[in-house]
Amino acid sequence: MAKSAEVKLAIFGRAGVGKSALVVRFLTKRFIWEYDPTL
């Protein structure tokens, strides 16, 4: 069984550059093409 480590990560960037899409891609291994941005 592989060990897993707890990681804390901060992602910075301007609005609309894909920060949330990057996190979703990393966690779920899928890309959301039509993403509703947070307000």
mmCIF file of C-alpha atoms in Angstrom:
data_model
loop_
_atom_site.group_PDB
_atom_site.id
_atom_site.type_symbol
_atom_site.label_atom_id
_atom_site.label_comp_id
_atom_site.label_asym_id
_atom_site.label_seq_id
_atom_site.Cartn_x
_atom_site.Cartn_y
_atom_site.Cartn_z
ATOM 1 C CA MET A 1 0.000 0.000 0.000
ATOM 2 C CA ALA A 2 1.354 3.415 -0.959
ATOM 3 C CA LYS A 3 1.807 6.105 1.662
ATOM 4 C CA SER A 4 0.032 9.408 1.213
ATOM 5 C CA ALA A 5 1.196 12.724 2.551
ATOM 6 C CA GLU A 6 -0.820 15.748 3.585
ATOM 7 C CA VAL A 7 0.015 18.734 1.428
ATOM 8 C CA LYS A 8 -1.048 22.352 1.762
ATOM 9 C CA LEU A 9 -1.002 24.339 -1.441
ATOM 10 C CA ALA A 10 -1.813 27.957 -2.252
ATOM 11 C CA ILE A 11 -2.666 28.896 -5.821
ATOM 12 C CA PHE A 12 -2.422 32.524 -6.868
ATOM 13 C CA GLY A 13 -3.456 34.196 -10.081
ATOM 14 C CA ARG A 14 -5.778 36.642 -11.736
ATOM 15 C CA ALA A 15 -9.482 36.002 -12.190
ATOM 16 C CA GLY A 16 -10.359 33.723 -15.081
ATOM 17 C CA VAL A 17 -6.972 32.050 -15.551
ATOM 18 C CA GLY A 18 -8.070 28.561 -14.466
ATOM 19 C CA LYS A 19 -7.021 28.189 -10.823
ATOM 20 C CA SER A 20 -10.151 26.261 -9.857
ATOM 21 C CA ALA A 21 -10.046 24.181 -13.050
ATOM 22 C CA LEU A 22 -6.452 23.223 -12.223
ATOM 23 C CA VAL A 23 -7.426 22.081 -8.723
ATOM 24 C CA VAL A 24 -10.398 20.080 -10.038
ATOM 25 C CA ARG A 25 -8.138 18.472 -12.667
ATOM 26 C CA PHE A 26 -5.561 17.513 -10.044
ATOM 27 C CA LEU A 27 -8.114 16.047 -7.608
ATOM 28 C CA THR A 28 -10.451 14.259 -10.039
ATOM 29 C CA LYS A 29 -8.237 13.640 -13.093
ATOM 30 C CA ARG A 30 -10.839 15.250 -15.355
ATOM 31 C CA PHE A 31 -11.108 18.707 -16.894
ATOM 32 C CA ILE A 32 -14.249 20.835 -16.710
ATOM 33 C CA TRP A 33 -14.596 22.662 -20.027
ATOM 34 C CA GLU A 34 -17.619 24.741 -19.013
ATOM 35 C CA TYR A 35 -16.765 26.004 -15.549
ATOM 36 C CA ASP A 36 -18.885 28.625 -13.774
ATOM 37 C CA PRO A 37 -16.468 31.061 -12.115
ATOM 38 C CA THR A 38 -16.888 31.984 -8.473
ATOM 39 C CA LEU A 39 -18.216 35.436 -7.703
#
